[in-house]
Amino acid sequence: MTDRPSSGRRSTTTTGESGKGGLDITPTNVVFTATDGITDAKYGMFAIITTKNRAMTGAAAEQTAPISNGGWTWIASDGQTISTLDGEATSVTIDRYNDAGPVEPGAYQLDLEVFDLTPTQTQGGTLVYRDGDGMAHKWKMPSKDTGPEVPGLKKELQ
């Protein structure tokens, strides 16, 4: 399997589920919160990352799921890998960022990736997406809220 670091780029072009189609994935916001207003983080802190996913080919494409040995993980600064399935991460939803399924050609979707982390694990990390070809795409993550929609996201999480 190959790794593709973000190299300072905000977006990366990936291969869709089962090698079909292509997606341009751009992390847009990072929010850290102990609760989503309903559920508390089991390990102390949710890292909520929003993404904009745009179809890049003439075929619809969708993100690779964890069941297909792909999808999203967080690598903490100590090297531990955390799944989007750990703790209470799957309990967090934000309606505007709840798109699922294939992205049609010429269209984009807003999505949400959530990790339930210990406070120490939020102090720097790497966001990793493994695509339909098994390639890992990586972004260095800040340890504080970042992005143009942070105030609106924080309001929705109250």
mmCIF file of C-alpha atoms in Angstrom:
data_model
loop_
_atom_site.group_PDB
_atom_site.id
_atom_site.type_symbol
_atom_site.label_atom_id
_atom_site.label_comp_id
_atom_site.label_asym_id
_atom_site.label_seq_id
_atom_site.Cartn_x
_atom_site.Cartn_y
_atom_site.Cartn_z
ATOM 1 C CA MET A 1 0.000 0.000 0.000
ATOM 2 C CA THR A 2 1.186 3.475 -0.832
ATOM 3 C CA ASP A 3 1.017 6.644 1.206
ATOM 4 C CA ARG A 4 0.376 10.069 -0.248
ATOM 5 C CA PRO A 5 1.098 12.863 2.248
ATOM 6 C CA SER A 6 -0.852 16.078 1.916
ATOM 7 C CA SER A 7 2.373 18.059 1.448
ATOM 8 C CA GLY A 8 0.545 21.191 2.523
ATOM 9 C CA ARG A 9 -2.246 20.632 -0.022
ATOM 10 C CA ARG A 10 -5.718 20.869 1.388
ATOM 11 C CA SER A 11 -7.298 18.487 -1.110
ATOM 12 C CA THR A 12 -6.324 15.198 -2.676
ATOM 13 C CA THR A 13 -7.673 13.167 -5.559
ATOM 14 C CA THR A 14 -8.580 9.617 -4.572
ATOM 15 C CA THR A 15 -10.019 6.487 -6.135
ATOM 16 C CA GLY A 16 -13.566 5.588 -5.144
ATOM 17 C CA GLU A 17 -14.881 2.411 -3.518
ATOM 18 C CA SER A 18 -13.721 -0.742 -5.350
ATOM 19 C CA GLY A 19 -11.533 1.390 -7.632
ATOM 20 C CA LYS A 20 -14.521 3.060 -9.333
ATOM 21 C CA GLY A 21 -14.514 6.757 -10.188
ATOM 22 C CA GLY A 22 -12.514 9.449 -8.495
ATOM 23 C CA LEU A 23 -13.098 11.921 -5.680
ATOM 24 C CA ASP A 24 -11.403 15.152 -4.745
ATOM 25 C CA ILE A 25 -11.548 15.240 -0.932
ATOM 26 C CA THR A 26 -10.913 18.477 0.961
ATOM 27 C CA PRO A 27 -10.994 18.698 4.773
ATOM 28 C CA THR A 28 -12.716 22.030 5.465
ATOM 29 C CA ASN A 29 -13.157 22.370 9.243
ATOM 30 C CA VAL A 30 -11.869 20.819 12.456
ATOM 31 C CA VAL A 31 -13.812 21.192 15.705
ATOM 32 C CA PHE A 32 -12.916 19.737 19.093
ATOM 33 C CA THR A 33 -15.723 19.319 21.631
ATOM 34 C CA ALA A 34 -16.484 17.127 24.631
ATOM 35 C CA THR A 35 -20.146 16.771 23.603
ATOM 36 C CA ASP A 36 -22.327 17.106 20.549
ATOM 37 C CA GLY A 37 -25.145 18.442 22.740
ATOM 38 C CA ILE A 38 -26.635 14.970 23.174
ATOM 39 C CA THR A 39 -23.778 12.506 23.598
ATOM 40 C CA ASP A 40 -20.570 12.982 25.571
ATOM 41 C CA ALA A 41 -17.283 11.712 24.183
ATOM 42 C CA LYS A 42 -16.426 8.411 25.863
ATOM 43 C CA TYR A 43 -12.703 9.204 25.915
ATOM 44 C CA GLY A 44 -13.004 12.938 26.596
ATOM 45 C CA MET A 45 -13.037 14.782 23.276
ATOM 46 C CA PHE A 46 -14.574 14.484 19.817
ATOM 47 C CA ALA A 47 -12.492 15.586 16.852
ATOM 48 C CA ILE A 48 -15.028 16.507 14.173
ATOM 49 C CA ILE A 49 -13.684 16.975 10.663
ATOM 50 C CA THR A 50 -15.879 18.148 7.807
ATOM 51 C CA THR A 51 -15.001 17.405 4.196
ATOM 52 C CA LYS A 52 -16.120 18.486 0.743
ATOM 53 C CA ASN A 53 -16.066 15.544 -1.681
ATOM 54 C CA ARG A 54 -16.297 16.300 -5.401
ATOM 55 C CA ALA A 55 -16.634 13.756 -8.219
ATOM 56 C CA MET A 56 -13.605 13.963 -10.535
ATOM 57 C CA THR A 57 -14.552 11.609 -13.367
ATOM 58 C CA GLY A 58 -17.537 10.841 -15.581
ATOM 59 C CA ALA A 59 -18.551 8.069 -13.178
ATOM 60 C CA ALA A 60 -20.157 8.411 -9.769
ATOM 61 C CA ALA A 61 -17.783 7.612 -6.896
ATOM 62 C CA GLU A 62 -18.114 7.045 -3.180
ATOM 63 C CA GLN A 63 -15.745 6.870 -0.242
ATOM 64 C CA THR A 64 -14.287 3.542 0.742
ATOM 65 C CA ALA A 65 -15.910 2.065 3.851
ATOM 66 C CA PRO A 66 -14.069 0.554 6.835
ATOM 67 C CA ILE A 67 -15.627 -2.828 5.984
ATOM 68 C CA SER A 68 -13.685 -2.661 2.678
ATOM 69 C CA ASN A 69 -10.411 -2.000 4.564
ATOM 70 C CA GLY A 70 -10.580 1.682 3.709
ATOM 71 C CA GLY A 71 -12.035 4.872 5.045
ATOM 72 C CA TRP A 72 -10.876 7.252 7.734
ATOM 73 C CA THR A 73 -8.525 6.976 10.731
ATOM 74 C CA TRP A 74 -6.781 9.391 13.089
ATOM 75 C CA ILE A 75 -3.163 8.740 14.002
ATOM 76 C CA ALA A 76 -2.342 10.366 17.325
ATOM 77 C CA SER A 77 1.049 11.956 17.950
ATOM 78 C CA ASP A 78 2.097 8.847 19.936
ATOM 79 C CA GLY A 79 1.351 6.649 16.878
ATOM 80 C CA GLN A 80 -1.934 5.099 18.031
ATOM 81 C CA THR A 81 -4.498 4.667 15.243
ATOM 82 C CA ILE A 82 -8.113 5.527 16.102
ATOM 83 C CA SER A 83 -11.110 4.500 13.993
ATOM 84 C CA THR A 84 -14.299 6.450 13.317
ATOM 85 C CA LEU A 85 -16.029 3.465 14.972
ATOM 86 C CA ASP A 86 -14.311 3.891 18.378
ATOM 87 C CA GLY A 87 -16.100 5.225 21.459
ATOM 88 C CA GLU A 88 -19.165 7.374 20.791
ATOM 89 C CA ALA A 89 -17.943 8.741 17.430
ATOM 90 C CA THR A 90 -20.788 7.183 15.439
ATOM 91 C CA SER A 91 -23.347 9.012 17.612
ATOM 92 C CA VAL A 92 -22.372 12.457 16.289
ATOM 93 C CA THR A 93 -24.268 13.836 13.302
ATOM 94 C CA ILE A 94 -24.693 17.278 11.804
ATOM 95 C CA ASP A 95 -27.496 17.423 9.250
ATOM 96 C CA ARG A 96 -25.675 19.597 6.704
ATOM 97 C CA TYR A 97 -22.699 17.202 6.727
ATOM 98 C CA ASN A 98 -24.602 13.948 6.549
ATOM 99 C CA ASP A 99 -24.397 13.048 2.853
ATOM 100 C CA ALA A 100 -23.876 9.412 1.997
ATOM 101 C CA GLY A 101 -23.640 7.293 -1.098
ATOM 102 C CA PRO A 102 -22.058 8.006 -4.460
ATOM 103 C CA VAL A 103 -21.160 11.518 -5.555
ATOM 104 C CA GLU A 104 -22.551 12.044 -9.037
ATOM 105 C CA PRO A 105 -20.372 13.492 -11.833
ATOM 106 C CA GLY A 106 -20.277 17.287 -11.665
ATOM 107 C CA ALA A 107 -21.540 17.317 -8.079
ATOM 108 C CA TYR A 108 -20.136 17.408 -4.553
ATOM 109 C CA GLN A 109 -21.197 16.298 -1.073
ATOM 110 C CA LEU A 110 -20.427 17.566 2.402
ATOM 111 C CA ASP A 111 -19.423 14.876 4.844
ATOM 112 C CA LEU A 112 -18.377 14.440 8.453
ATOM 113 C CA GLU A 113 -15.707 12.280 10.069
ATOM 114 C CA VAL A 114 -15.732 11.995 13.861
ATOM 115 C CA PHE A 115 -13.168 10.522 16.230
ATOM 116 C CA ASP A 116 -13.592 9.951 19.979
ATOM 117 C CA LEU A 117 -10.173 10.817 21.412
ATOM 118 C CA THR A 118 -8.465 11.301 24.736
ATOM 119 C CA PRO A 119 -7.431 14.920 25.364
ATOM 120 C CA THR A 120 -3.804 13.924 24.710
ATOM 121 C CA GLN A 121 -4.706 12.420 21.322
ATOM 122 C CA THR A 122 -6.112 15.781 20.194
ATOM 123 C CA GLN A 123 -2.696 17.421 20.568
ATOM 124 C CA GLY A 124 -1.604 16.972 16.994
ATOM 125 C CA GLY A 125 -2.443 14.106 14.774
ATOM 126 C CA THR A 126 -2.730 12.903 11.226
ATOM 127 C CA LEU A 127 -6.005 12.359 9.416
ATOM 128 C CA VAL A 128 -5.768 9.397 7.030
ATOM 129 C CA TYR A 129 -8.147 8.313 4.282
ATOM 130 C CA ARG A 130 -7.492 4.950 2.589
ATOM 131 C CA ASP A 131 -9.126 4.892 -0.849
ATOM 132 C CA GLY A 132 -10.446 2.181 -3.189
ATOM 133 C CA ASP A 133 -6.916 1.415 -4.448
ATOM 134 C CA GLY A 134 -5.580 1.032 -0.905
ATOM 135 C CA MET A 135 -3.646 4.319 -1.139
ATOM 136 C CA ALA A 136 -3.413 6.346 2.071
ATOM 137 C CA HIS A 137 -3.977 10.096 1.801
ATOM 138 C CA LYS A 138 -2.814 12.089 4.834
ATOM 139 C CA TRP A 139 -3.372 15.506 6.344
ATOM 140 C CA LYS A 140 -1.651 16.949 9.421
ATOM 141 C CA MET A 141 -4.364 18.074 11.818
ATOM 142 C CA PRO A 142 -4.253 21.140 14.046
ATOM 143 C CA SER A 143 -4.828 20.853 17.786
ATOM 144 C CA LYS A 144 -7.387 23.678 17.836
ATOM 145 C CA ASP A 145 -10.631 24.521 16.043
ATOM 146 C CA THR A 146 -9.903 25.587 12.472
ATOM 147 C CA GLY A 147 -11.976 26.419 9.405
ATOM 148 C CA PRO A 148 -14.420 28.923 7.955
ATOM 149 C CA GLU A 149 -17.552 27.294 9.402
ATOM 150 C CA VAL A 150 -16.341 26.633 12.975
ATOM 151 C CA PRO A 151 -18.756 29.120 14.650
ATOM 152 C CA GLY A 152 -21.779 27.571 12.900
ATOM 153 C CA LEU A 153 -20.634 24.034 13.658
ATOM 154 C CA LYS A 154 -20.059 24.888 17.342
ATOM 155 C CA LYS A 155 -23.574 26.358 17.505
ATOM 156 C CA GLU A 156 -25.069 23.161 16.021
ATOM 157 C CA LEU A 157 -23.169 21.071 18.567
ATOM 158 C CA GLN A 158 -24.710 22.785 21.619
#
